[in-house]
Amino acid sequence: MLELRFIRENFALVKEKCALRNHDTSALEQFPELDQLRREILAELEAGRNRRKSDSREVGELKKAGREAEAAAKMEENRQLAERLKELEQQLGGIDARLEEIVMSTPNLCHDSVPVGSDESANVEYRRWGKPPQFDFTPKAHWELGEADGTIDFNRAAKLSGARFALLTGFAARLERALINFMLDLHTEKHGYREVLPPFLVNSASMTATGQLPKFAADLFRVEGADLWLIPTAEVPVTNIHRDETIAEHELPIHYCAYTPCFRSEAGSYGRDTKGLIRQHQFDKVELVKFTTPENSDQELEKLLADAERVLQLLELPYRVVTLCSGDLGFSARKTYDIEVWMPAQNCYREISSCSNFGEFQARRGGIRYRPAGEKKSALVHTLNGSGLAVGRCLAAIYENHQQADGTIRLPEALKPYFNSRLT
């Protein structure tokens, strides 16, 4: 979240940046008036409390002097003042609650390098890798290939759970597991990440720290009767590992890698990507999370992007990287790169990974700080997050890009050891 004082001192900038993100600023417009009223009430409260202390001493002195009538009058004034202070405290509580709602619903400010635009059509291509495959037959979509050989079954998944679930069997199930192991090994053994296996259920404080709550509650699955939510991404539990902690500067940067299943209600997305594995209620991801100092966060974002790209390169999947424009940025992000993989049957690139720099936005919500060497005062870390790719989408891309005329799937060289090992 943004600091209240920052919004006060930079209100025009915050309003301008919110407008660039297509954020409704009607609530934000109330901020200056509420903030001014809050400060006026605080000043009156402080003056009133000081006056009560002074009046109490004066009452005692009047009683000692035998001036009972004056003491009684002063006590009545004090009683009325106490009632007034109680009213002010109630008003202040309401104003603080409203200001907190405004602050918590205000998105992060986009980085100056982010292109300006209202929607995804204004995203800017950053680079491409690989060439789309050329087939001497008409390529099929991954769901057609999976349904034909019985490895991706949506009908039985619907019987088990409903729409937007998939049942993987045989080759597809092994491929999903191989992809997870391959990604974890690559990031831990080659890219220097520390593997963690976090809980898949988290509390509201964790969801709030990373920005899912309160704004995106409708996109989440909640456990009835408990303060627990199914995670929409490993970003949530992994970022919260250091919630309410102060990290020594020499420990930074911290790089974590985690596999988790993810759960999203996809509220408001009905009718979009209803076919295949692109938009599911449950899916697997291998996530990358970083904690770093502010001066190194931009550089760490580029490294994070390169680490995610390396997965697709080893899987021989053509892709492109786009810089998201201001209107397409996620709520908590200050800058985001999307990696889009080529899908031959759809004749287009589809998003498969997002790599984001959140600056201090999540750290302020979660109280994640570091202590600079030689300094007494701590500062907020910068957090970054990037999928080491949505595994199901990666599987879909392998099916489509490596399909053969007979309907079989060519296994990328990087995955063959995972199919030949005893573990698979």
mmCIF file with all atom_site columns, N, CA, C and O in Angstrom, residues 164-193:
data_model
loop_
_atom_site.group_PDB
_atom_site.id
_atom_site.type_symbol
_atom_site.label_atom_id
_atom_site.label_alt_id
_atom_site.label_comp_id
_atom_site.label_asym_id
_atom_site.label_entity_id
_atom_site.label_seq_id
_atom_site.pdbx_PDB_ins_code
_atom_site.Cartn_x
_atom_site.Cartn_y
_atom_site.Cartn_z
_atom_site.occupancy
_atom_site.B_iso_or_equiv
_atom_site.pdbx_formal_charge
_atom_site.auth_seq_id
_atom_site.auth_comp_id
_atom_site.auth_asym_id
_atom_site.auth_atom_id
_atom_site.pdbx_PDB_model_num
ATOM 1   N N  . ARG A 1 164 ? -14.100 -26.028 -15.615 1.00 0.00 ? 164 ARG A N  1
ATOM 2   C CA . ARG A 1 164 ? -12.773 -25.432 -15.445 1.00 0.00 ? 164 ARG A CA 1
ATOM 3   C C  . ARG A 1 164 ? -11.880 -26.242 -14.512 1.00 0.00 ? 164 ARG A C  1
ATOM 4   O O  . ARG A 1 164 ? -11.129 -25.683 -13.704 1.00 0.00 ? 164 ARG A O  1
ATOM 5   N N  . PHE A 1 165 ? -11.992 -27.546 -14.623 1.00 0.00 ? 165 PHE A N  1
ATOM 6   C CA . PHE A 1 165 ? -11.060 -28.460 -13.982 1.00 0.00 ? 165 PHE A CA 1
ATOM 7   C C  . PHE A 1 165 ? -10.622 -29.465 -15.035 1.00 0.00 ? 165 PHE A C  1
ATOM 8   O O  . PHE A 1 165 ? -11.334 -29.700 -16.015 1.00 0.00 ? 165 PHE A O  1
ATOM 9   N N  . ALA A 1 166 ? -9.431  -30.046 -14.849 1.00 0.00 ? 166 ALA A N  1
ATOM 10  C CA . ALA A 1 166 ? -8.934  -31.037 -15.800 1.00 0.00 ? 166 ALA A CA 1
ATOM 11  C C  . ALA A 1 166 ? -8.429  -32.264 -15.054 1.00 0.00 ? 166 ALA A C  1
ATOM 12  O O  . ALA A 1 166 ? -7.870  -32.156 -13.963 1.00 0.00 ? 166 ALA A O  1
ATOM 13  N N  . LEU A 1 167 ? -8.644  -33.419 -15.646 1.00 0.00 ? 167 LEU A N  1
ATOM 14  C CA . LEU A 1 167 ? -8.112  -34.676 -15.143 1.00 0.00 ? 167 LEU A CA 1
ATOM 15  C C  . LEU A 1 167 ? -7.007  -35.119 -16.093 1.00 0.00 ? 167 LEU A C  1
ATOM 16  O O  . LEU A 1 167 ? -7.261  -35.395 -17.265 1.00 0.00 ? 167 LEU A O  1
ATOM 17  N N  . LEU A 1 168 ? -5.773  -35.153 -15.608 1.00 0.00 ? 168 LEU A N  1
ATOM 18  C CA . LEU A 1 168 ? -4.638  -35.576 -16.416 1.00 0.00 ? 168 LEU A CA 1
ATOM 19  C C  . LEU A 1 168 ? -4.327  -37.029 -16.101 1.00 0.00 ? 168 LEU A C  1
ATOM 20  O O  . LEU A 1 168 ? -4.287  -37.435 -14.930 1.00 0.00 ? 168 LEU A O  1
ATOM 21  N N  . THR A 1 169 ? -4.089  -37.823 -17.136 1.00 0.00 ? 169 THR A N  1
ATOM 22  C CA . THR A 1 169 ? -3.752  -39.230 -16.950 1.00 0.00 ? 169 THR A CA 1
ATOM 23  C C  . THR A 1 169 ? -2.580  -39.594 -17.847 1.00 0.00 ? 169 THR A C  1
ATOM 24  O O  . THR A 1 169 ? -2.265  -38.887 -18.824 1.00 0.00 ? 169 THR A O  1
ATOM 25  N N  . GLY A 1 170 ? -1.930  -40.707 -17.517 1.00 0.00 ? 170 GLY A N  1
ATOM 26  C CA . GLY A 1 170 ? -0.868  -41.218 -18.372 1.00 0.00 ? 170 GLY A CA 1
ATOM 27  C C  . GLY A 1 170 ? 0.214   -40.204 -18.682 1.00 0.00 ? 170 GLY A C  1
ATOM 28  O O  . GLY A 1 170 ? 0.804   -39.602 -17.782 1.00 0.00 ? 170 GLY A O  1
ATOM 29  N N  . PHE A 1 171 ? 0.479   -40.014 -19.971 1.00 0.00 ? 171 PHE A N  1
ATOM 30  C CA . PHE A 1 171 ? 1.560   -39.144 -20.413 1.00 0.00 ? 171 PHE A CA 1
ATOM 31  C C  . PHE A 1 171 ? 1.407   -37.724 -19.868 1.00 0.00 ? 171 PHE A C  1
ATOM 32  O O  . PHE A 1 171 ? 2.383   -37.106 -19.421 1.00 0.00 ? 171 PHE A O  1
ATOM 33  N N  . ALA A 1 172 ? 0.197   -37.168 -19.884 1.00 0.00 ? 172 ALA A N  1
ATOM 34  C CA . ALA A 1 172 ? -0.007  -35.791 -19.424 1.00 0.00 ? 172 ALA A CA 1
ATOM 35  C C  . ALA A 1 172 ? 0.290   -35.656 -17.932 1.00 0.00 ? 172 ALA A C  1
ATOM 36  O O  . ALA A 1 172 ? 0.895   -34.667 -17.492 1.00 0.00 ? 172 ALA A O  1
ATOM 37  N N  . ALA A 1 173 ? -0.124  -36.643 -17.134 1.00 0.00 ? 173 ALA A N  1
ATOM 38  C CA . ALA A 1 173 ? 0.148   -36.603 -15.703 1.00 0.00 ? 173 ALA A CA 1
ATOM 39  C C  . ALA A 1 173 ? 1.649   -36.684 -15.439 1.00 0.00 ? 173 ALA A C  1
ATOM 40  O O  . ALA A 1 173 ? 2.185   -35.959 -14.587 1.00 0.00 ? 173 ALA A O  1
ATOM 41  N N  . ARG A 1 174 ? 2.335   -37.548 -16.161 1.00 0.00 ? 174 ARG A N  1
ATOM 42  C CA . ARG A 1 174 ? 3.793   -37.649 -16.013 1.00 0.00 ? 174 ARG A CA 1
ATOM 43  C C  . ARG A 1 174 ? 4.472   -36.373 -16.477 1.00 0.00 ? 174 ARG A C  1
ATOM 44  O O  . ARG A 1 174 ? 5.450   -35.943 -15.885 1.00 0.00 ? 174 ARG A O  1
ATOM 45  N N  . LEU A 1 175 ? 3.958   -35.794 -17.563 1.00 0.00 ? 175 LEU A N  1
ATOM 46  C CA . LEU A 1 175 ? 4.551   -34.562 -18.087 1.00 0.00 ? 175 LEU A CA 1
ATOM 47  C C  . LEU A 1 175 ? 4.398   -33.416 -17.090 1.00 0.00 ? 175 LEU A C  1
ATOM 48  O O  . LEU A 1 175 ? 5.331   -32.639 -16.878 1.00 0.00 ? 175 LEU A O  1
ATOM 49  N N  . GLU A 1 176 ? 3.240   -33.317 -16.462 1.00 0.00 ? 176 GLU A N  1
ATOM 50  C CA . GLU A 1 176 ? 3.020   -32.274 -15.456 1.00 0.00 ? 176 GLU A CA 1
ATOM 51  C C  . GLU A 1 176 ? 4.031   -32.431 -14.319 1.00 0.00 ? 176 GLU A C  1
ATOM 52  O O  . GLU A 1 176 ? 4.654   -31.459 -13.885 1.00 0.00 ? 176 GLU A O  1
ATOM 53  N N  . ARG A 1 177 ? 4.199   -33.653 -13.829 1.00 0.00 ? 177 ARG A N  1
ATOM 54  C CA . ARG A 1 177 ? 5.130   -33.904 -12.727 1.00 0.00 ? 177 ARG A CA 1
ATOM 55  C C  . ARG A 1 177 ? 6.576   -33.662 -13.170 1.00 0.00 ? 177 ARG A C  1
ATOM 56  O O  . ARG A 1 177 ? 7.384   -33.102 -12.419 1.00 0.00 ? 177 ARG A O  1
ATOM 57  N N  . ALA A 1 178 ? 6.899   -34.064 -14.386 1.00 0.00 ? 178 ALA A N  1
ATOM 58  C CA . ALA A 1 178 ? 8.250   -33.844 -14.898 1.00 0.00 ? 178 ALA A CA 1
ATOM 59  C C  . ALA A 1 178 ? 8.551   -32.354 -15.015 1.00 0.00 ? 178 ALA A C  1
ATOM 60  O O  . ALA A 1 178 ? 9.658   -31.902 -14.696 1.00 0.00 ? 178 ALA A O  1
ATOM 61  N N  . LEU A 1 179 ? 7.579   -31.579 -15.484 1.00 0.00 ? 179 LEU A N  1
ATOM 62  C CA . LEU A 1 179 ? 7.767   -30.133 -15.618 1.00 0.00 ? 179 LEU A CA 1
ATOM 63  C C  . LEU A 1 179 ? 8.023   -29.482 -14.261 1.00 0.00 ? 179 LEU A C  1
ATOM 64  O O  . LEU A 1 179 ? 8.898   -28.618 -14.134 1.00 0.00 ? 179 LEU A O  1
ATOM 65  N N  . ILE A 1 180 ? 7.272   -29.896 -13.250 1.00 0.00 ? 180 ILE A N  1
ATOM 66  C CA . ILE A 1 180 ? 7.461   -29.331 -11.912 1.00 0.00 ? 180 ILE A CA 1
ATOM 67  C C  . ILE A 1 180 ? 8.870   -29.628 -11.406 1.00 0.00 ? 180 ILE A C  1
ATOM 68  O O  . ILE A 1 180 ? 9.594   -28.731 -10.939 1.00 0.00 ? 180 ILE A O  1
ATOM 69  N N  . ASN A 1 181 ? 9.291   -30.891 -11.510 1.00 0.00 ? 181 ASN A N  1
ATOM 70  C CA . ASN A 1 181 ? 10.632  -31.262 -11.041 1.00 0.00 ? 181 ASN A CA 1
ATOM 71  C C  . ASN A 1 181 ? 11.726  -30.568 -11.834 1.00 0.00 ? 181 ASN A C  1
ATOM 72  O O  . ASN A 1 181 ? 12.731  -30.117 -11.269 1.00 0.00 ? 181 ASN A O  1
ATOM 73  N N  . PHE A 1 182 ? 11.525  -30.492 -13.142 1.00 0.00 ? 182 PHE A N  1
ATOM 74  C CA . PHE A 1 182 ? 12.500  -29.816 -14.012 1.00 0.00 ? 182 PHE A CA 1
ATOM 75  C C  . PHE A 1 182 ? 12.657  -28.349 -13.623 1.00 0.00 ? 182 PHE A C  1
ATOM 76  O O  . PHE A 1 182 ? 13.779  -27.842 -13.488 1.00 0.00 ? 182 PHE A O  1
ATOM 77  N N  . MET A 1 183 ? 11.557  -27.648 -13.426 1.00 0.00 ? 183 MET A N  1
ATOM 78  C CA . MET A 1 183 ? 11.620  -26.229 -13.076 1.00 0.00 ? 183 MET A CA 1
ATOM 79  C C  . MET A 1 183 ? 12.277  -26.017 -11.714 1.00 0.00 ? 183 MET A C  1
ATOM 80  O O  . MET A 1 183 ? 13.116  -25.120 -11.546 1.00 0.00 ? 183 MET A O  1
ATOM 81  N N  . LEU A 1 184 ? 11.885  -26.820 -10.740 1.00 0.00 ? 184 LEU A N  1
ATOM 82  C CA . LEU A 1 184 ? 12.478  -26.682 -9.405  1.00 0.00 ? 184 LEU A CA 1
ATOM 83  C C  . LEU A 1 184 ? 13.981  -26.936 -9.448  1.00 0.00 ? 184 LEU A C  1
ATOM 84  O O  . LEU A 1 184 ? 14.775  -26.192 -8.845  1.00 0.00 ? 184 LEU A O  1
ATOM 85  N N  . ASP A 1 185 ? 14.399  -27.973 -10.146 1.00 0.00 ? 185 ASP A N  1
ATOM 86  C CA . ASP A 1 185 ? 15.832  -28.276 -10.239 1.00 0.00 ? 185 ASP A CA 1
ATOM 87  C C  . ASP A 1 185 ? 16.592  -27.165 -10.952 1.00 0.00 ? 185 ASP A C  1
ATOM 88  O O  . ASP A 1 185 ? 17.696  -26.781 -10.538 1.00 0.00 ? 185 ASP A O  1
ATOM 89  N N  . LEU A 1 186 ? 16.026  -26.658 -12.035 1.00 0.00 ? 186 LEU A N  1
ATOM 90  C CA . LEU A 1 186 ? 16.688  -25.595 -12.789 1.00 0.00 ? 186 LEU A CA 1
ATOM 91  C C  . LEU A 1 186 ? 16.898  -24.357 -11.916 1.00 0.00 ? 186 LEU A C  1
ATOM 92  O O  . LEU A 1 186 ? 18.003  -23.797 -11.862 1.00 0.00 ? 186 LEU A O  1
ATOM 93  N N  . HIS A 1 187 ? 15.852  -23.930 -11.226 1.00 0.00 ? 187 HIS A N  1
ATOM 94  C CA . HIS A 1 187 ? 15.945  -22.694 -10.446 1.00 0.00 ? 187 HIS A CA 1
ATOM 95  C C  . HIS A 1 187 ? 16.806  -22.855 -9.197  1.00 0.00 ? 187 HIS A C  1
ATOM 96  O O  . HIS A 1 187 ? 17.484  -21.908 -8.790  1.00 0.00 ? 187 HIS A O  1
ATOM 97  N N  . THR A 1 188 ? 16.796  -24.040 -8.597  1.00 0.00 ? 188 THR A N  1
ATOM 98  C CA . THR A 1 188 ? 17.592  -24.224 -7.383  1.00 0.00 ? 188 THR A CA 1
ATOM 99  C C  . THR A 1 188 ? 19.052  -24.553 -7.692  1.00 0.00 ? 188 THR A C  1
ATOM 100 O O  . THR A 1 188 ? 19.958  -24.070 -7.009  1.00 0.00 ? 188 THR A O  1
ATOM 101 N N  . GLU A 1 189 ? 19.287  -25.353 -8.724  1.00 0.00 ? 189 GLU A N  1
ATOM 102 C CA . GLU A 1 189 ? 20.649  -25.795 -9.021  1.00 0.00 ? 189 GLU A CA 1
ATOM 103 C C  . GLU A 1 189 ? 21.401  -24.839 -9.944  1.00 0.00 ? 189 GLU A C  1
ATOM 104 O O  . GLU A 1 189 ? 22.625  -24.720 -9.854  1.00 0.00 ? 189 GLU A O  1
ATOM 105 N N  . LYS A 1 190 ? 20.684  -24.138 -10.822 1.00 0.00 ? 190 LYS A N  1
ATOM 106 C CA . LYS A 1 190 ? 21.348  -23.261 -11.798 1.00 0.00 ? 190 LYS A CA 1
ATOM 107 C C  . LYS A 1 190 ? 21.162  -21.774 -11.499 1.00 0.00 ? 190 LYS A C  1
ATOM 108 O O  . LYS A 1 190 ? 22.035  -20.963 -11.802 1.00 0.00 ? 190 LYS A O  1
ATOM 109 N N  . HIS A 1 191 ? 20.027  -21.401 -10.943 1.00 0.00 ? 191 HIS A N  1
ATOM 110 C CA . HIS A 1 191 ? 19.710  -19.978 -10.775 1.00 0.00 ? 191 HIS A CA 1
ATOM 111 C C  . HIS A 1 191 ? 19.834  -19.479 -9.335  1.00 0.00 ? 191 HIS A C  1
ATOM 112 O O  . HIS A 1 191 ? 19.622  -18.303 -9.077  1.00 0.00 ? 191 HIS A O  1
ATOM 113 N N  . GLY A 1 192 ? 20.148  -20.369 -8.398  1.00 0.00 ? 192 GLY A N  1
ATOM 114 C CA . GLY A 1 192 ? 20.454  -19.924 -7.049  1.00 0.00 ? 192 GLY A CA 1
ATOM 115 C C  . GLY A 1 192 ? 19.274  -19.659 -6.133  1.00 0.00 ? 192 GLY A C  1
ATOM 116 O O  . GLY A 1 192 ? 19.418  -18.924 -5.144  1.00 0.00 ? 192 GLY A O  1
ATOM 117 N N  . TYR A 1 193 ? 18.111  -20.239 -6.414  1.00 0.00 ? 193 TYR A N  1
ATOM 118 C CA . TYR A 1 193 ? 16.944  -20.050 -5.549  1.00 0.00 ? 193 TYR A CA 1
ATOM 119 C C  . TYR A 1 193 ? 16.919  -21.120 -4.463  1.00 0.00 ? 193 TYR A C  1
ATOM 120 O O  . TYR A 1 193 ? 17.400  -22.236 -4.665  1.00 0.00 ? 193 TYR A O  1
#
